[in-house]
Short mmCIF file of C-alpha atoms and ligand atoms in Angstrom, two decimals:
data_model
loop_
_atom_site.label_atom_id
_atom_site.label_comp_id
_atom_site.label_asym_id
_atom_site.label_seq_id
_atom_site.Cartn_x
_atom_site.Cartn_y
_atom_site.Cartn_z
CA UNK A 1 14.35 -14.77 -9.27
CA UNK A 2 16.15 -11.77 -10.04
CA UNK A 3 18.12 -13.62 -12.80
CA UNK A 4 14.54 -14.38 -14.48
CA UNK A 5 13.18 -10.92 -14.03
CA UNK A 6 16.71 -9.59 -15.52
CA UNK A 7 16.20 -12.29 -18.40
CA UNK A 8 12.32 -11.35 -18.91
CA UNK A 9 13.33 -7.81 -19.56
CA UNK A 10 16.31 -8.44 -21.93
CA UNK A 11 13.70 -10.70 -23.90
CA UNK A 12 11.39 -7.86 -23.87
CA UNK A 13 13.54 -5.14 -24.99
CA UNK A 14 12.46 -2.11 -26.34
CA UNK A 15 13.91 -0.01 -29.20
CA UNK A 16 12.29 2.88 -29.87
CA UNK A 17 13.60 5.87 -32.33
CA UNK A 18 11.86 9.55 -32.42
CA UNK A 19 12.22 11.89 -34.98
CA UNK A 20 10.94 14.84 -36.44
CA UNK A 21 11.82 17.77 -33.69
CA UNK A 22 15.06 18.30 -34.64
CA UNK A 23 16.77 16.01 -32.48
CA UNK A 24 17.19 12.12 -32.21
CA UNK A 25 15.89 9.96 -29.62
CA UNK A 26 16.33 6.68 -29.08
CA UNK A 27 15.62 4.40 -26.11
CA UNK A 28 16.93 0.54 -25.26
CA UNK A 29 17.01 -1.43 -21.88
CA UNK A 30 20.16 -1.95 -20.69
CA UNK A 31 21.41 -2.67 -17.31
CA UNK A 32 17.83 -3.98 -16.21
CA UNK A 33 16.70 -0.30 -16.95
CA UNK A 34 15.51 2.00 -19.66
CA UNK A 35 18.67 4.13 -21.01
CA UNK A 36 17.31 7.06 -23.17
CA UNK A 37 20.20 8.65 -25.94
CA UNK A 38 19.02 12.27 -27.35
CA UNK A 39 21.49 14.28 -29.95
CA UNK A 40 21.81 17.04 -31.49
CA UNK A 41 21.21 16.13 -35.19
CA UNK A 42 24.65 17.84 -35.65
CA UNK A 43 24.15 17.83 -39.44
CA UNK A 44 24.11 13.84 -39.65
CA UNK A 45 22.26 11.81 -42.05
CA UNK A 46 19.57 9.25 -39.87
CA UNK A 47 21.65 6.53 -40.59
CA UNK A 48 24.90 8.64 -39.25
CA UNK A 49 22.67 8.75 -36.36
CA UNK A 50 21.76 5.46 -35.53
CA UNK A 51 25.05 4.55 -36.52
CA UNK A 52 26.27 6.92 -33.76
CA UNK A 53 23.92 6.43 -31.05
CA UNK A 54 24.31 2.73 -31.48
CA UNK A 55 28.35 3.09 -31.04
CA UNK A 56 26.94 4.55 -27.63
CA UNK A 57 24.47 2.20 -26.55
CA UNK A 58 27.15 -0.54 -27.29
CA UNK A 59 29.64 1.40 -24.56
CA UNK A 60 26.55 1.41 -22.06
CA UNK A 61 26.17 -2.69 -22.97
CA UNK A 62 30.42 -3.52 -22.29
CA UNK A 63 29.63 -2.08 -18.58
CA UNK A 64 26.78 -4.14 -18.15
CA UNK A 65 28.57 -6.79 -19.52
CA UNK A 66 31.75 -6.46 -17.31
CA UNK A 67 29.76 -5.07 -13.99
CA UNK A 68 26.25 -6.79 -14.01
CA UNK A 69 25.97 -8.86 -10.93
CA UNK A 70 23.12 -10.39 -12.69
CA UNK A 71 24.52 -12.04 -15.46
CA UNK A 72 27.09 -14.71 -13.32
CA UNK A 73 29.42 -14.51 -16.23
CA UNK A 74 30.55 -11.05 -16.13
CA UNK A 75 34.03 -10.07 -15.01
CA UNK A 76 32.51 -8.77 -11.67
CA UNK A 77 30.29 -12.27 -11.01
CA UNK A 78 33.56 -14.14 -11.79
CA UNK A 79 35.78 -11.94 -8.82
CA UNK A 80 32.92 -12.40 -6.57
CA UNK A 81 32.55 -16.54 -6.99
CA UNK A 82 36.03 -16.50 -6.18
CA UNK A 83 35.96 -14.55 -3.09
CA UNK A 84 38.15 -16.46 -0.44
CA UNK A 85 39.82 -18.52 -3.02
CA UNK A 86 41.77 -16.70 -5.58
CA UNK A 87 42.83 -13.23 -7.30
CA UNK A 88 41.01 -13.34 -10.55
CA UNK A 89 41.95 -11.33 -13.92
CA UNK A 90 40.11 -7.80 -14.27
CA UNK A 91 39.11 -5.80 -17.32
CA UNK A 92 40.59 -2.25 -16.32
CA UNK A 93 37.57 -0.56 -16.44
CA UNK A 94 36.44 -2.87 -13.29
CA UNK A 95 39.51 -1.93 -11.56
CA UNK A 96 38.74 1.92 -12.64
CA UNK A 97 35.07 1.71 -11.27
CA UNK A 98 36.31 -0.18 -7.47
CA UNK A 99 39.08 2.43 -7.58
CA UNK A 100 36.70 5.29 -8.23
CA UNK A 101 34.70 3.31 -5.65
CA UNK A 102 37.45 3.22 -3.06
CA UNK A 103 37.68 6.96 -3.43
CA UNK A 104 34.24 8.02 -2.70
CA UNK A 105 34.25 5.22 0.26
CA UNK A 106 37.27 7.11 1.75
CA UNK A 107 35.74 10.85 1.16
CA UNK A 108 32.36 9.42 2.97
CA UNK A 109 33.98 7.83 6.42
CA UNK A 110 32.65 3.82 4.73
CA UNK A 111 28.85 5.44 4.08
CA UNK A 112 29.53 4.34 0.16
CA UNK A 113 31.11 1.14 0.11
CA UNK A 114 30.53 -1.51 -2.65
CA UNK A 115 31.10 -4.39 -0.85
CA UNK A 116 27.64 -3.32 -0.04
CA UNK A 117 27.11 -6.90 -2.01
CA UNK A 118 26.05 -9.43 1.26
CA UNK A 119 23.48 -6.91 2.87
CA UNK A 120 22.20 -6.33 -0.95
CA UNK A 121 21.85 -9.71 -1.05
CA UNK A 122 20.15 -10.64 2.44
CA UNK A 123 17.27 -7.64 2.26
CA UNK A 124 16.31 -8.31 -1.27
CA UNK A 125 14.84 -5.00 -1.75
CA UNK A 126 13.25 -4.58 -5.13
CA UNK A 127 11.93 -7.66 -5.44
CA UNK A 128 9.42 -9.67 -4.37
CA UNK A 129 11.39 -11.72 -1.78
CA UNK A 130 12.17 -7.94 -0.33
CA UNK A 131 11.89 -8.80 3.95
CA UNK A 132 13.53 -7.54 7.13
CA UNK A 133 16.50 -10.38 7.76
CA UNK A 134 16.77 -11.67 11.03
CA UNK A 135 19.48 -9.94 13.61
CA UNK A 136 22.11 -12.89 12.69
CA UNK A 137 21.90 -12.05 8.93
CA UNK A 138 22.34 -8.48 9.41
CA UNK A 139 25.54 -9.52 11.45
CA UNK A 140 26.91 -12.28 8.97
CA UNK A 141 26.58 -9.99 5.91
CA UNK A 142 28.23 -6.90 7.73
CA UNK A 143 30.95 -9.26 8.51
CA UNK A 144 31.94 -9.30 4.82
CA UNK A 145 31.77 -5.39 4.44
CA UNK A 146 34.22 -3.21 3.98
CA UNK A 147 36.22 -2.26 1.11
CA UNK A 148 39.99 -2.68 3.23
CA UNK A 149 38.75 -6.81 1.74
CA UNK A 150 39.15 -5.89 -1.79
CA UNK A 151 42.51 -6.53 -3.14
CA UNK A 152 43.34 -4.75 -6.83
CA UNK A 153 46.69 -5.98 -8.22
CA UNK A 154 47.39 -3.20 -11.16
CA UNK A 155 50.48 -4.91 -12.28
CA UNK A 156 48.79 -8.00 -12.08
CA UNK A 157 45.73 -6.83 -13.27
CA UNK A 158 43.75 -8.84 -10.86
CA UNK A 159 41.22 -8.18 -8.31
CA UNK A 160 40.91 -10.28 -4.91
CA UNK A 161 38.20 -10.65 -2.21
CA UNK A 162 40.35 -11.47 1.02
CA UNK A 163 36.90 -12.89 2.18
CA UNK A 164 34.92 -16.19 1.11
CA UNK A 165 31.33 -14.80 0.35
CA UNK A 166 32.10 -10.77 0.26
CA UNK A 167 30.94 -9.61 -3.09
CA UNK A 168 31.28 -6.16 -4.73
CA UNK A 169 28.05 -4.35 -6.25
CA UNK A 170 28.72 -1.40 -8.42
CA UNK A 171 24.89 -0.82 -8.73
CA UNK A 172 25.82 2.49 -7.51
CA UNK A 173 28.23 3.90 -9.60
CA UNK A 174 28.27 2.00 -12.99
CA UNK A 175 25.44 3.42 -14.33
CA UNK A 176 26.86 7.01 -14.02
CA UNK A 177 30.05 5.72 -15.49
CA UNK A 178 27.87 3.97 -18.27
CA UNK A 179 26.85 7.32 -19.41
CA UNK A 180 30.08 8.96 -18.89
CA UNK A 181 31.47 6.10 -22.10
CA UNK A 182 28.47 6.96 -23.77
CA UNK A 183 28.94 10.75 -23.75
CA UNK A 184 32.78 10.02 -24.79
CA UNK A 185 31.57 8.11 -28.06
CA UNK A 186 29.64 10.34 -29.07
CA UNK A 187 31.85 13.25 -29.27
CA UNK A 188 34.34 11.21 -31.23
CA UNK A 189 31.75 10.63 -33.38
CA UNK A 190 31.68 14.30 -33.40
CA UNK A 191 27.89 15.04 -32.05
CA UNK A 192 27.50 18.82 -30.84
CA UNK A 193 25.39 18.32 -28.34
CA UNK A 194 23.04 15.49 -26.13
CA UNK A 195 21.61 13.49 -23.41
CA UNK A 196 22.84 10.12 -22.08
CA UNK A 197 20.36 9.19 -19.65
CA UNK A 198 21.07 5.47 -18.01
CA UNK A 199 17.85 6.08 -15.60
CA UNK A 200 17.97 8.57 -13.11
CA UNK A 201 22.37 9.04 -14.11
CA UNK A 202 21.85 11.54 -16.56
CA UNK A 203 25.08 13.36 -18.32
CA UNK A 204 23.97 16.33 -20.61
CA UNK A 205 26.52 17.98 -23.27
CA UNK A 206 27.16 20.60 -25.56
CA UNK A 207 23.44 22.29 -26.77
CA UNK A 208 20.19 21.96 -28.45
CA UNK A 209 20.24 22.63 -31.97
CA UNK A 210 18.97 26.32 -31.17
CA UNK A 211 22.31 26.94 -28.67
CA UNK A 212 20.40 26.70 -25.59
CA UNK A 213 21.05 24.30 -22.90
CA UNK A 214 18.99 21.25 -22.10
CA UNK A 215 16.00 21.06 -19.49
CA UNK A 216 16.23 18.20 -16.83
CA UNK A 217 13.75 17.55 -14.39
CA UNK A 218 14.01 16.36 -10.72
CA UNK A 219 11.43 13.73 -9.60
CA UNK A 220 9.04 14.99 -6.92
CA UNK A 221 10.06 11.94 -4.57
CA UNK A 222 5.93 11.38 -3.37
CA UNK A 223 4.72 12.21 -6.56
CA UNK A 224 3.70 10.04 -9.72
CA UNK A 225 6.37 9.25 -12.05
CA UNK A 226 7.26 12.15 -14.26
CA UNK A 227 6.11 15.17 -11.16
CA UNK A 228 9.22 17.22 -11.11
CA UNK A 229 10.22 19.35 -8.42
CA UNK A 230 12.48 21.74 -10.19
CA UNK A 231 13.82 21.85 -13.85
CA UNK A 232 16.83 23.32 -14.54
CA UNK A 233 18.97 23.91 -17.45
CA UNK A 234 22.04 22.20 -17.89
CA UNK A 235 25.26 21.91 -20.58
CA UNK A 236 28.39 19.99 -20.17
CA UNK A 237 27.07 18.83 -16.70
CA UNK A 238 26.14 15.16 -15.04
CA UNK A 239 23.26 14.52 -13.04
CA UNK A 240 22.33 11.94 -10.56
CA UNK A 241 19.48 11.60 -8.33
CA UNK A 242 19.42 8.41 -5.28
CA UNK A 243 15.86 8.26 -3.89
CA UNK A 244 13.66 6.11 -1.00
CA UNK A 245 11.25 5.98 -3.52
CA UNK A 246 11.99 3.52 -6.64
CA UNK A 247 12.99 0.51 -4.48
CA UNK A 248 11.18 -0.05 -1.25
CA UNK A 249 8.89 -1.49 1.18
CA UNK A 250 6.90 -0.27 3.86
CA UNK A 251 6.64 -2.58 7.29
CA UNK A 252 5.11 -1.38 9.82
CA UNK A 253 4.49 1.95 8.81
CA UNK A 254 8.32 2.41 8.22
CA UNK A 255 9.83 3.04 4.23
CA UNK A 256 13.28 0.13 4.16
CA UNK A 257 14.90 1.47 1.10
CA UNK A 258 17.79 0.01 -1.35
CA UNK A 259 20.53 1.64 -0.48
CA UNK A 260 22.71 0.32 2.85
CA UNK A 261 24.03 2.14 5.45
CA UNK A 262 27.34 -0.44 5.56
CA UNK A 263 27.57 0.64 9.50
CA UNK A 264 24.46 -0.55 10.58
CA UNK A 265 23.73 -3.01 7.88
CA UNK A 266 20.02 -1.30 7.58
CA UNK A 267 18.18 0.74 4.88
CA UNK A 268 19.73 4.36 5.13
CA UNK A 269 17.17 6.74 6.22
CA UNK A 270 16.58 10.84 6.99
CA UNK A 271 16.68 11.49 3.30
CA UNK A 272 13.78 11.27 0.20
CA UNK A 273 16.29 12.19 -2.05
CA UNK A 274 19.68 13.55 -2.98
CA UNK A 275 20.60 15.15 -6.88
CA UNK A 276 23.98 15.92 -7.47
CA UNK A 277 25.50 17.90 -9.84
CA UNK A 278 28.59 17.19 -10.87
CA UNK A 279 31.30 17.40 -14.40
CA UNK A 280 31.30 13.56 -14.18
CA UNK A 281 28.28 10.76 -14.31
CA UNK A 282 30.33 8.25 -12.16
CA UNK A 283 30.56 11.13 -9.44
CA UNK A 284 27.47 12.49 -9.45
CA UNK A 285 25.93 8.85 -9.53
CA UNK A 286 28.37 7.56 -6.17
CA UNK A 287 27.91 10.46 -4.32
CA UNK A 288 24.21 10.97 -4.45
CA UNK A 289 23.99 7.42 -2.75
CA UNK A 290 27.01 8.32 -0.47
CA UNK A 291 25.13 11.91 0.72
CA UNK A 292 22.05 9.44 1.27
CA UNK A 293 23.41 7.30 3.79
CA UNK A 294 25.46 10.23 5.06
CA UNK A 295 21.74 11.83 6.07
CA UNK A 296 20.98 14.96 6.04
CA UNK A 297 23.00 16.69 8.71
CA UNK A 298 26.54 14.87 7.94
CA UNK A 299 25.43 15.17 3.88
CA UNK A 300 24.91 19.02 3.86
CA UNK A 301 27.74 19.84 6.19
CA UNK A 302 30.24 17.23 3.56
CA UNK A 303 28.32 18.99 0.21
CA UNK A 304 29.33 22.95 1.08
CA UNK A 305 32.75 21.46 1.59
CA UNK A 306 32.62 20.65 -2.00
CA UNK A 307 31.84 23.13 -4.16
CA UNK A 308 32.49 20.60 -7.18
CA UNK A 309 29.70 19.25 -6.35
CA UNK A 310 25.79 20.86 -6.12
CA UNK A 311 23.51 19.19 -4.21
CA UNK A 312 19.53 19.02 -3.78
CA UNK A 313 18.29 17.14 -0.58
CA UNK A 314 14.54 16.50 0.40
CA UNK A 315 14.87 15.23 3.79
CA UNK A 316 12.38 12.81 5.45
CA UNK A 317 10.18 16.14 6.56
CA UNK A 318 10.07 17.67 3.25
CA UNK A 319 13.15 20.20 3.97
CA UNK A 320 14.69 21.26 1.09
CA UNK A 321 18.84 21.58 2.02
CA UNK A 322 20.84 23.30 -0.96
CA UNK A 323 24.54 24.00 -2.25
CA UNK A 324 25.61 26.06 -5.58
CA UNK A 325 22.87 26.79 -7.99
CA UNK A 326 20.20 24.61 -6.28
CA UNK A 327 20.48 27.97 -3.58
CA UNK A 328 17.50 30.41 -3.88
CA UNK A 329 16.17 27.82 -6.56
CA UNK A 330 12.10 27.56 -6.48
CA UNK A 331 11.54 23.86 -5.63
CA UNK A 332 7.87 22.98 -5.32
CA UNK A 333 6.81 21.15 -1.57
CA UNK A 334 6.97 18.09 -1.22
CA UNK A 335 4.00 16.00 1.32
CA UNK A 336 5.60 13.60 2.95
CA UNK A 337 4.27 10.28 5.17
CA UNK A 338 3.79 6.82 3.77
P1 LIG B 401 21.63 4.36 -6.48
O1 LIG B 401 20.28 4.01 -6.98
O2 LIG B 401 22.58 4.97 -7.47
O3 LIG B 401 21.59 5.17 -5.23
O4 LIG B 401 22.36 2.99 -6.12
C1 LIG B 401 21.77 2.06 -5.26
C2 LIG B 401 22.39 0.70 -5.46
O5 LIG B 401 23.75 0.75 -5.01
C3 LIG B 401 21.73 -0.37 -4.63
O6 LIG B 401 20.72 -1.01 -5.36
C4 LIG B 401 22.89 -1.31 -4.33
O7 LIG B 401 23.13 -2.15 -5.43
C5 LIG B 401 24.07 -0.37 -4.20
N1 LIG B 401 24.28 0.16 -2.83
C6 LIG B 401 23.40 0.17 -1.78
N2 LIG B 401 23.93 0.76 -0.70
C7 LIG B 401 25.19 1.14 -1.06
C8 LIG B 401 26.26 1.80 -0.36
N3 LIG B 401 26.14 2.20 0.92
N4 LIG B 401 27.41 2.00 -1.04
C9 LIG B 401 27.56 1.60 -2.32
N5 LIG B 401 26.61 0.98 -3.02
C10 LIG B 401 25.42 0.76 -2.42
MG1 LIG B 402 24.15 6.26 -7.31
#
């Protein structure tokens, strides 16, 4: 099912190219989402442009490509299908993204942990199929967590799942790293200033044509798409927002989200959502999920021991929790209740 719906949306993908206020948009799906480029013209011709902004998009694609877990022929499919059985040869940005992985696994006590795969898997949340699994699932797919079963051979250049049926998902991180290649193209391309935004993993650089800084908003988590609850302005900077909100369903009067809590093998909760600030997409992007299965308490106390990173937490209640420049910021209420 989710290999059709991934299909349907490749088949209906949209190009779209603004111009006119003095900077150039243009948006494509990619990674089953809708990735948004905006530049500084820089003093480039259109074509310059689209030549540039396509040299991004096609960094963004070569992630997707390597990391889907949809399409079953990318480099990260192939490691999976041979989990139990053998080592199999990985592109190096794979083995950058499970060691980047590995790090913010180890920094969070397991909360982030891609071999998040089997619990993925068994809930199905986000699509249709998206149900409760019974108490024996839960236990089979945490028996295939943890990230001491992934094996990365650098010399070799291999990656190994100790464990038949464990599976990696970078769903959490390689969209953040997507924009991170996107942002480096462009500057050798030599843009002044722009936007990569691969959904809510947004990397800003340099300025707006007029030297100010750009304006991102924060989605109002219980608000309609587009409500912000703060904008700020931001250069040179990566942000990431994880929320209860985009993938979900509500049981019983209870919200079971998409991201895992690997120790209990259930939906984290405590949190609407988490924005991080951070100098790189592939950071901000794995530690906003890691502060959301963290919850609040263990999340705030881990975030003001990190001053490299600034964080923006609506808890379940609608309490706004706040490192660096988020501190003393206005954030509009939030209702809360499902
Ligand atoms: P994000 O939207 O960036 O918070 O990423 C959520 C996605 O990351 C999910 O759809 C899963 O594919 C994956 N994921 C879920 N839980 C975890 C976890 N605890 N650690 C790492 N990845 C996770
Ligand atoms: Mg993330």
């Amino acid at each position: 099912m989710k290999k059709i719906l991934c299909l349907l949306i490749c088949l209906f993908a949209v190009c779209s190219c603004a111009r006119g206020n003095g900077l150039y948009t243009e948006t494509r799906v990619i990674m089953g989402t809708y990735v948004t480029i905006t530049l500084n013209r820089s003093g480039k011709t259109e074509d310059e442009l689209a030549k540039t902004a396509g040299d991004a998009f096609a960094r963004i694609t070569r992630v997707d490509d390597l990391m889907s877990t949809y399409k079953p022929m990318s480099n990260l499919s192939r490691i999976n299908a041979a989990s139990g059985i053998a080592p199999v040869p990985a592109d190096p940005e794979v083995i950058e993204n499970i060691e980047d992985a590995s790090y913010v696994s180890r920094l969070t006590g397991g909360a982030f942990d891609v071999t998040v795969g089997p619990l993925v898997n068994a809930w199905e949340i986000g699509s249709k199929d998206a149900h409760i699994p019974s108490p024996g699932t839960i236990k089979r797919a945490l028996s295939l967590v943890g990230r001491q079963n992934i094996v990365v051979d650098r010399k070799a250049g291999t990656v190994f799942l100790k464990k038949r049926g464990a599976s990696i998902d970078l769903g959490a991180i390689a969209k953040g790293y997507a924009s991170d290649r996107a942002v480096a193209a462009l500057l050798e391309d030599g843009i002044k200033g722009g936007i990569v935004a691969c959904a809510g993993d947004i990397k800003t650089f340099g300025t707006k044509p007029d030297g100010s800084p750009w304006t991102v908003g924060i989605q109002n988590p219980r608000g309609p798409e587009g409500a912000v609850v703060a904008k700020l302005p931001l250069t040179d900077t990566a942000i990431s927002t994880s929320g209860d909100y985009e993938r979900f369903f509500i049981k019983d009067g209870k919200r079971y989200c998409h991201i895992m809590d690997p120790h209990t093998g259930y939906p984290a909760s405590g949190l609407m959502s988490v924005t991080v600030l951070a100098k790189d997409s592939w950071l901000a992007d794995s530690m906003g999920t890691a502060l959301f299965v963290l919850g609040p308490k263990k999340a705030y106390a881990l975030a003001l021991k990190h001053p490299e990173l600034e964080v923006l937490m609506i808890t379940d209640s609608g309490k706004v929790l706040a490192t660096g420049r988020f501190r003393g910021m206005k954030i509009a209420p939030v209702t809360t209740g499902d």
